[in-house]
Amino acid sequence: MKVISAAVLSALICTVKEEHRTAFFGEEIHINVPSGNLGEVVFKPRTNGSTEVVLLQAGQVVSPRARLSSPGHLVLEDMLEEDEGVYVIKNTNSPNTAKHLIIIVRGGEVWRNLPNLSQASGRPITLEFRPALTPPNQTEIHHTTEPPPLVLYNQTEVLAEEYVGRLSVSEKKVTLHSVKVTDEGSFTVLDREGKVRRRNCLNVREHQEFLRLTHGENRKIKLYLHHSNANIVYRPKSDHQDRPILEKGVMVTPLDPELEGRLSHPALGVIAFMLLLCLLSCVYRVHMRNEKDKRVILLAQQAGNKEGEAFRQVVHDAYTGSLRNL
């Protein structure tokens, strides 16, 4: 009875964090795991939830399906449909805390070198898009109902507003410019009869980097696009919750307390510097004009009595006119 009570109590106080991710056929997936000999990863396939496949044990890879690219990063190569399921990540130092990484695998050819998406033999064509982003409140991967695909191009024109100016269709190819993370998903090309001619899965992870920095070291992030189009999100390893940092080139306020006073944006510094130069230029012009007016007034005061009154009137008119011009 005591053993049963202890097991029930342990189950009640166990903390489980969930993360959903979409992968494509042939894609390489990186999983964050505890460093050293503390990591443990167990895979539960979607098709058979009762089966458990140990991938990592005591920090050592025990399955040919995985490899360690660097401390803290477990890599799964060439994702297939049978890799879809739940990956349970544990730290042996914290047995009551676990993370469930739920991976959905989509079919289609993976494109890594953008922007060429698809080859189509002749027009007109219809282009449909199904996004890869998983809703944050989706906790089950079984029997999920997907929304209908979004029609981007209907044989004559681009329909989706966010793709106007970025999507172009020629006789032989479809090209997507200025690719965003929200473009990740499945693109389907249909002919004039509505038959599927080709399906491509777009994987927007071209600039994925994993760095290990020393304590107190500075980190520079390359934006790869104009700062006005850049969005940056910080996701700490502690809770995997997104913290926006930059939205369309503008620093988010207020920042997360952990980042307050530690971030700088060169583009914003250039703008502030240009505004400062403009302000200093205006102050200098006002100062020089005031000095000139003082000298003219002094000359007027020193003028002779005979012509002094007329001269002072001219100076007064010029002086008041210069003030109006300011």
PDB file of C-alpha atoms in Angstrom, residues 1-196:
ATOM      1  CA  MET A   1       0.000   0.000   0.000  1.00  0.00           C
ATOM      2  CA  LYS A   2       2.878   2.370   0.810  1.00  0.00           C
ATOM      3  CA  VAL A   3       4.492   1.622  -2.558  1.00  0.00           C
ATOM      4  CA  ILE A   4       1.246   2.435  -4.396  1.00  0.00           C
ATOM      5  CA  SER A   5       0.815   5.686  -2.437  1.00  0.00           C
ATOM      6  CA  ALA A   6       4.391   6.736  -3.231  1.00  0.00           C
ATOM      7  CA  ALA A   7       3.866   6.021  -6.937  1.00  0.00           C
ATOM      8  CA  VAL A   8       0.628   8.039  -7.009  1.00  0.00           C
ATOM      9  CA  LEU A   9       2.281  10.958  -5.178  1.00  0.00           C
ATOM     10  CA  SER A  10       5.250  10.899  -7.595  1.00  0.00           C
ATOM     11  CA  ALA A  11       2.888  10.999 -10.583  1.00  0.00           C
ATOM     12  CA  LEU A  12       1.001  13.944  -9.105  1.00  0.00           C
ATOM     13  CA  ILE A  13       4.083  16.112  -8.555  1.00  0.00           C
ATOM     14  CA  CYS A  14       5.714  15.277 -11.913  1.00  0.00           C
ATOM     15  CA  THR A  15       5.893  18.341 -14.181  1.00  0.00           C
ATOM     16  CA  VAL A  16       5.505  17.825 -17.933  1.00  0.00           C
ATOM     17  CA  LYS A  17       6.172  20.513 -20.537  1.00  0.00           C
ATOM     18  CA  GLU A  18       4.950  20.084 -24.112  1.00  0.00           C
ATOM     19  CA  GLU A  19       6.341  21.442 -27.371  1.00  0.00           C
ATOM     20  CA  HIS A  20       4.843  20.850 -30.832  1.00  0.00           C
ATOM     21  CA  ARG A  21       6.954  20.807 -33.954  1.00  0.00           C
ATOM     22  CA  THR A  22       6.345  19.997 -37.629  1.00  0.00           C
ATOM     23  CA  ALA A  23       9.003  18.182 -39.664  1.00  0.00           C
ATOM     24  CA  PHE A  24       9.207  17.283 -43.350  1.00  0.00           C
ATOM     25  CA  PHE A  25      10.316  14.134 -45.112  1.00  0.00           C
ATOM     26  CA  GLY A  26      14.103  14.144 -45.308  1.00  0.00           C
ATOM     27  CA  GLU A  27      14.518  16.975 -42.812  1.00  0.00           C
ATOM     28  CA  GLU A  28      17.119  17.058 -40.034  1.00  0.00           C
ATOM     29  CA  ILE A  29      15.654  17.684 -36.566  1.00  0.00           C
ATOM     30  CA  HIS A  30      17.653  19.066 -33.621  1.00  0.00           C
ATOM     31  CA  ILE A  31      16.435  18.261 -30.096  1.00  0.00           C
ATOM     32  CA  ASN A  32      17.769  20.122 -27.048  1.00  0.00           C
ATOM     33  CA  VAL A  33      18.862  17.634 -24.379  1.00  0.00           C
ATOM     34  CA  PRO A  34      20.669  17.995 -21.023  1.00  0.00           C
ATOM     35  CA  SER A  35      24.448  18.196 -21.404  1.00  0.00           C
ATOM     36  CA  GLY A  36      26.865  15.616 -20.048  1.00  0.00           C
ATOM     37  CA  ASN A  37      25.631  12.247 -18.820  1.00  0.00           C
ATOM     38  CA  LEU A  38      22.302  13.581 -17.543  1.00  0.00           C
ATOM     39  CA  GLY A  39      20.214  13.332 -20.709  1.00  0.00           C
ATOM     40  CA  GLU A  40      17.653  10.678 -21.550  1.00  0.00           C
ATOM     41  CA  VAL A  41      15.370  10.585 -24.615  1.00  0.00           C
ATOM     42  CA  VAL A  42      12.655   7.991 -25.222  1.00  0.00           C
ATOM     43  CA  PHE A  43      10.577   7.882 -28.420  1.00  0.00           C
ATOM     44  CA  LYS A  44       6.915   6.777 -28.462  1.00  0.00           C
ATOM     45  CA  PRO A  45       5.714   6.266 -32.072  1.00  0.00           C
ATOM     46  CA  ARG A  46       2.346   7.694 -33.042  1.00  0.00           C
ATOM     47  CA  THR A  47       1.258   4.408 -34.607  1.00  0.00           C
ATOM     48  CA  ASN A  48       1.983   2.459 -31.421  1.00  0.00           C
ATOM     49  CA  GLY A  49       2.014   4.560 -28.273  1.00  0.00           C
ATOM     50  CA  SER A  50       2.794   1.578 -26.036  1.00  0.00           C
ATOM     51  CA  THR A  51       6.158   1.029 -27.750  1.00  0.00           C
ATOM     52  CA  GLU A  52       9.171   2.883 -26.352  1.00  0.00           C
ATOM     53  CA  VAL A  53      12.459   3.316 -28.225  1.00  0.00           C
ATOM     54  CA  VAL A  54      15.396   4.608 -26.175  1.00  0.00           C
ATOM     55  CA  LEU A  55      17.480   7.068 -28.219  1.00  0.00           C
ATOM     56  CA  LEU A  56      19.671   8.597 -25.509  1.00  0.00           C
ATOM     57  CA  GLN A  57      20.598   7.143 -22.134  1.00  0.00           C
ATOM     58  CA  ALA A  58      22.977   8.659 -19.562  1.00  0.00           C
ATOM     59  CA  GLY A  59      24.075  11.155 -22.211  1.00  0.00           C
ATOM     60  CA  GLN A  60      25.078   8.390 -24.667  1.00  0.00           C
ATOM     61  CA  VAL A  61      23.378   7.651 -27.997  1.00  0.00           C
ATOM     62  CA  VAL A  62      22.053   4.067 -27.934  1.00  0.00           C
ATOM     63  CA  SER A  63      20.157   4.051 -31.243  1.00  0.00           C
ATOM     64  CA  PRO A  64      21.517   4.279 -34.811  1.00  0.00           C
ATOM     65  CA  ARG A  65      18.587   6.569 -35.542  1.00  0.00           C
ATOM     66  CA  ALA A  66      20.180   9.514 -33.683  1.00  0.00           C
ATOM     67  CA  ARG A  67      23.518  11.247 -33.166  1.00  0.00           C
ATOM     68  CA  LEU A  68      24.950  14.070 -31.025  1.00  0.00           C
ATOM     69  CA  SER A  69      26.088  17.072 -33.091  1.00  0.00           C
ATOM     70  CA  SER A  70      27.362  19.010 -30.064  1.00  0.00           C
ATOM     71  CA  PRO A  71      26.815  18.877 -26.295  1.00  0.00           C
ATOM     72  CA  GLY A  72      23.115  19.401 -25.695  1.00  0.00           C
ATOM     73  CA  HIS A  73      21.913  18.726 -29.274  1.00  0.00           C
ATOM     74  CA  LEU A  74      20.509  15.369 -30.384  1.00  0.00           C
ATOM     75  CA  VAL A  75      20.064  15.111 -34.162  1.00  0.00           C
ATOM     76  CA  LEU A  76      17.565  12.970 -36.081  1.00  0.00           C
ATOM     77  CA  GLU A  77      18.365  12.804 -39.797  1.00  0.00           C
ATOM     78  CA  ASP A  78      16.095  12.089 -42.780  1.00  0.00           C
ATOM     79  CA  MET A  79      12.771  12.284 -40.955  1.00  0.00           C
ATOM     80  CA  LEU A  80      10.162   9.773 -42.119  1.00  0.00           C
ATOM     81  CA  GLU A  81       6.518   9.138 -41.299  1.00  0.00           C
ATOM     82  CA  GLU A  82       7.465   6.450 -38.758  1.00  0.00           C
ATOM     83  CA  ASP A  83       9.410   9.108 -36.818  1.00  0.00           C
ATOM     84  CA  GLU A  84       6.148  10.881 -35.985  1.00  0.00           C
ATOM     85  CA  GLY A  85       5.222  10.701 -32.323  1.00  0.00           C
ATOM     86  CA  VAL A  86       6.218  11.847 -28.833  1.00  0.00           C
ATOM     87  CA  TYR A  87       9.834  12.280 -27.734  1.00  0.00           C
ATOM     88  CA  VAL A  88      10.137  12.230 -23.932  1.00  0.00           C
ATOM     89  CA  ILE A  89      13.187  14.203 -22.756  1.00  0.00           C
ATOM     90  CA  LYS A  90      14.361  13.807 -19.159  1.00  0.00           C
ATOM     91  CA  ASN A  91      17.162  14.998 -16.912  1.00  0.00           C
ATOM     92  CA  THR A  92      18.294  12.318 -14.470  1.00  0.00           C
ATOM     93  CA  ASN A  93      19.028  15.035 -11.901  1.00  0.00           C
ATOM     94  CA  SER A  94      15.357  16.128 -12.081  1.00  0.00           C
ATOM     95  CA  PRO A  95      13.325  12.908 -12.359  1.00  0.00           C
ATOM     96  CA  ASN A  96      10.059  14.735 -11.637  1.00  0.00           C
ATOM     97  CA  THR A  97      10.447  17.054 -14.634  1.00  0.00           C
ATOM     98  CA  ALA A  98      10.026  15.924 -18.237  1.00  0.00           C
ATOM     99  CA  LYS A  99       9.493  17.489 -21.630  1.00  0.00           C
ATOM    100  CA  HIS A 100       7.291  15.989 -24.340  1.00  0.00           C
ATOM    101  CA  LEU A 101       8.307  16.986 -27.866  1.00  0.00           C
ATOM    102  CA  ILE A 102       5.428  16.086 -30.188  1.00  0.00           C
ATOM    103  CA  ILE A 103       6.580  15.878 -33.804  1.00  0.00           C
ATOM    104  CA  ILE A 104       4.299  15.714 -36.837  1.00  0.00           C
ATOM    105  CA  VAL A 105       5.897  14.668 -40.137  1.00  0.00           C
ATOM    106  CA  ARG A 106       4.520  16.068 -43.394  1.00  0.00           C
ATOM    107  CA  GLY A 107       5.008  14.602 -46.822  1.00  0.00           C
ATOM    108  CA  GLY A 108       6.489  16.348 -49.831  1.00  0.00           C
ATOM    109  CA  GLU A 109       9.862  17.265 -51.225  1.00  0.00           C
ATOM    110  CA  VAL A 110      11.952  19.445 -48.938  1.00  0.00           C
ATOM    111  CA  TRP A 111      13.341  22.668 -50.428  1.00  0.00           C
ATOM    112  CA  ARG A 112      16.266  24.215 -48.567  1.00  0.00           C
ATOM    113  CA  ASN A 113      17.780  26.495 -51.214  1.00  0.00           C
ATOM    114  CA  LEU A 114      15.223  29.216 -51.787  1.00  0.00           C
ATOM    115  CA  PRO A 115      13.377  30.685 -53.610  1.00  0.00           C
ATOM    116  CA  ASN A 116      12.556  28.125 -56.350  1.00  0.00           C
ATOM    117  CA  LEU A 117       9.516  26.181 -55.162  1.00  0.00           C
ATOM    118  CA  SER A 118       8.160  24.124 -58.000  1.00  0.00           C
ATOM    119  CA  GLN A 119       8.243  23.321 -61.701  1.00  0.00           C
ATOM    120  CA  ALA A 120       4.937  23.386 -63.528  1.00  0.00           C
ATOM    121  CA  SER A 121       4.496  22.214 -67.104  1.00  0.00           C
ATOM    122  CA  GLY A 122       2.475  25.000 -68.618  1.00  0.00           C
ATOM    123  CA  ARG A 123      -0.234  27.314 -67.378  1.00  0.00           C
ATOM    124  CA  PRO A 124      -2.781  27.999 -66.070  1.00  0.00           C
ATOM    125  CA  ILE A 125      -2.173  26.477 -62.647  1.00  0.00           C
ATOM    126  CA  THR A 126      -3.644  26.771 -59.178  1.00  0.00           C
ATOM    127  CA  LEU A 127      -1.335  27.015 -56.164  1.00  0.00           C
ATOM    128  CA  GLU A 128      -2.534  25.932 -52.724  1.00  0.00           C
ATOM    129  CA  PHE A 129      -0.741  26.334 -49.408  1.00  0.00           C
ATOM    130  CA  ARG A 130      -1.137  24.450 -46.157  1.00  0.00           C
ATOM    131  CA  PRO A 131       0.879  26.019 -43.287  1.00  0.00           C
ATOM    132  CA  ALA A 132       3.131  23.869 -41.151  1.00  0.00           C
ATOM    133  CA  LEU A 133       2.643  25.778 -37.903  1.00  0.00           C
ATOM    134  CA  THR A 134       0.892  23.707 -35.261  1.00  0.00           C
ATOM    135  CA  PRO A 135      -1.698  25.523 -33.113  1.00  0.00           C
ATOM    136  CA  PRO A 136      -0.275  26.080 -29.613  1.00  0.00           C
ATOM    137  CA  ASN A 137      -3.330  24.562 -27.904  1.00  0.00           C
ATOM    138  CA  GLN A 138      -3.167  21.364 -29.944  1.00  0.00           C
ATOM    139  CA  THR A 139      -2.239  18.676 -27.424  1.00  0.00           C
ATOM    140  CA  GLU A 140      -3.182  15.562 -29.383  1.00  0.00           C
ATOM    141  CA  ILE A 141      -1.699  14.426 -32.671  1.00  0.00           C
ATOM    142  CA  HIS A 142      -4.251  11.679 -33.269  1.00  0.00           C
ATOM    143  CA  HIS A 143      -7.320  12.274 -35.439  1.00  0.00           C
ATOM    144  CA  THR A 144      -6.637  15.977 -35.921  1.00  0.00           C
ATOM    145  CA  THR A 145      -8.749  17.871 -38.441  1.00  0.00           C
ATOM    146  CA  GLU A 146      -6.752  20.168 -40.684  1.00  0.00           C
ATOM    147  CA  PRO A 147      -8.253  23.387 -42.042  1.00  0.00           C
ATOM    148  CA  PRO A 148      -8.731  23.619 -45.823  1.00  0.00           C
ATOM    149  CA  PRO A 149      -5.679  24.782 -47.805  1.00  0.00           C
ATOM    150  CA  LEU A 150      -5.271  28.448 -48.670  1.00  0.00           C
ATOM    151  CA  VAL A 151      -5.504  29.230 -52.399  1.00  0.00           C
ATOM    152  CA  LEU A 152      -2.606  31.543 -53.219  1.00  0.00           C
ATOM    153  CA  TYR A 153      -2.965  31.646 -57.021  1.00  0.00           C
ATOM    154  CA  ASN A 154      -6.137  30.851 -58.979  1.00  0.00           C
ATOM    155  CA  GLN A 155      -4.757  30.507 -62.551  1.00  0.00           C
ATOM    156  CA  THR A 156      -4.871  34.264 -63.171  1.00  0.00           C
ATOM    157  CA  GLU A 157      -3.835  36.245 -60.086  1.00  0.00           C
ATOM    158  CA  VAL A 158      -2.454  36.090 -56.555  1.00  0.00           C
ATOM    159  CA  LEU A 159      -5.341  36.018 -54.089  1.00  0.00           C
ATOM    160  CA  ALA A 160      -3.691  36.076 -50.655  1.00  0.00           C
ATOM    161  CA  GLU A 161      -2.846  39.649 -49.640  1.00  0.00           C
ATOM    162  CA  GLU A 162       0.336  38.674 -47.762  1.00  0.00           C
ATOM    163  CA  TYR A 163       1.704  37.073 -50.966  1.00  0.00           C
ATOM    164  CA  VAL A 164       1.019  39.956 -53.344  1.00  0.00           C
ATOM    165  CA  GLY A 165       4.378  41.193 -54.633  1.00  0.00           C
ATOM    166  CA  ARG A 166       6.204  38.156 -53.236  1.00  0.00           C
ATOM    167  CA  LEU A 167       4.714  35.362 -55.342  1.00  0.00           C
ATOM    168  CA  SER A 168       5.334  35.222 -59.089  1.00  0.00           C
ATOM    169  CA  VAL A 169       4.219  32.566 -61.579  1.00  0.00           C
ATOM    170  CA  SER A 170       5.876  32.022 -64.963  1.00  0.00           C
ATOM    171  CA  GLU A 171       5.471  29.380 -67.658  1.00  0.00           C
ATOM    172  CA  LYS A 172       7.807  26.933 -65.935  1.00  0.00           C
ATOM    173  CA  LYS A 173       8.183  27.846 -62.298  1.00  0.00           C
ATOM    174  CA  VAL A 174       6.653  29.398 -59.212  1.00  0.00           C
ATOM    175  CA  THR A 175       8.920  31.726 -57.218  1.00  0.00           C
ATOM    176  CA  LEU A 176       8.426  33.028 -53.695  1.00  0.00           C
ATOM    177  CA  HIS A 177      10.475  36.080 -52.700  1.00  0.00           C
ATOM    178  CA  SER A 178      11.396  37.393 -49.210  1.00  0.00           C
ATOM    179  CA  VAL A 179      10.551  34.099 -47.525  1.00  0.00           C
ATOM    180  CA  LYS A 180       9.226  34.239 -43.962  1.00  0.00           C
ATOM    181  CA  VAL A 181       8.847  31.633 -41.239  1.00  0.00           C
ATOM    182  CA  THR A 182       5.076  31.724 -41.799  1.00  0.00           C
ATOM    183  CA  ASP A 183       5.675  30.446 -45.362  1.00  0.00           C
ATOM    184  CA  GLU A 184       6.807  27.090 -44.018  1.00  0.00           C
ATOM    185  CA  GLY A 185       4.448  24.368 -45.113  1.00  0.00           C
ATOM    186  CA  SER A 186       3.161  22.390 -48.083  1.00  0.00           C
ATOM    187  CA  PHE A 187       2.677  23.999 -51.531  1.00  0.00           C
ATOM    188  CA  THR A 188       0.542  22.085 -54.041  1.00  0.00           C
ATOM    189  CA  VAL A 189       0.454  22.801 -57.784  1.00  0.00           C
ATOM    190  CA  LEU A 190      -2.752  21.802 -59.593  1.00  0.00           C
ATOM    191  CA  ASP A 191      -3.361  21.912 -63.343  1.00  0.00           C
ATOM    192  CA  ARG A 192      -6.378  23.436 -65.092  1.00  0.00           C
ATOM    193  CA  GLU A 193      -8.395  20.249 -64.446  1.00  0.00           C
ATOM    194  CA  GLY A 194      -7.637  20.380 -60.723  1.00  0.00           C
ATOM    195  CA  LYS A 195      -5.238  17.416 -60.727  1.00  0.00           C
ATOM    196  CA  VAL A 196      -2.216  17.557 -58.445  1.00  0.00           C
TER     197      VAL A 196
END
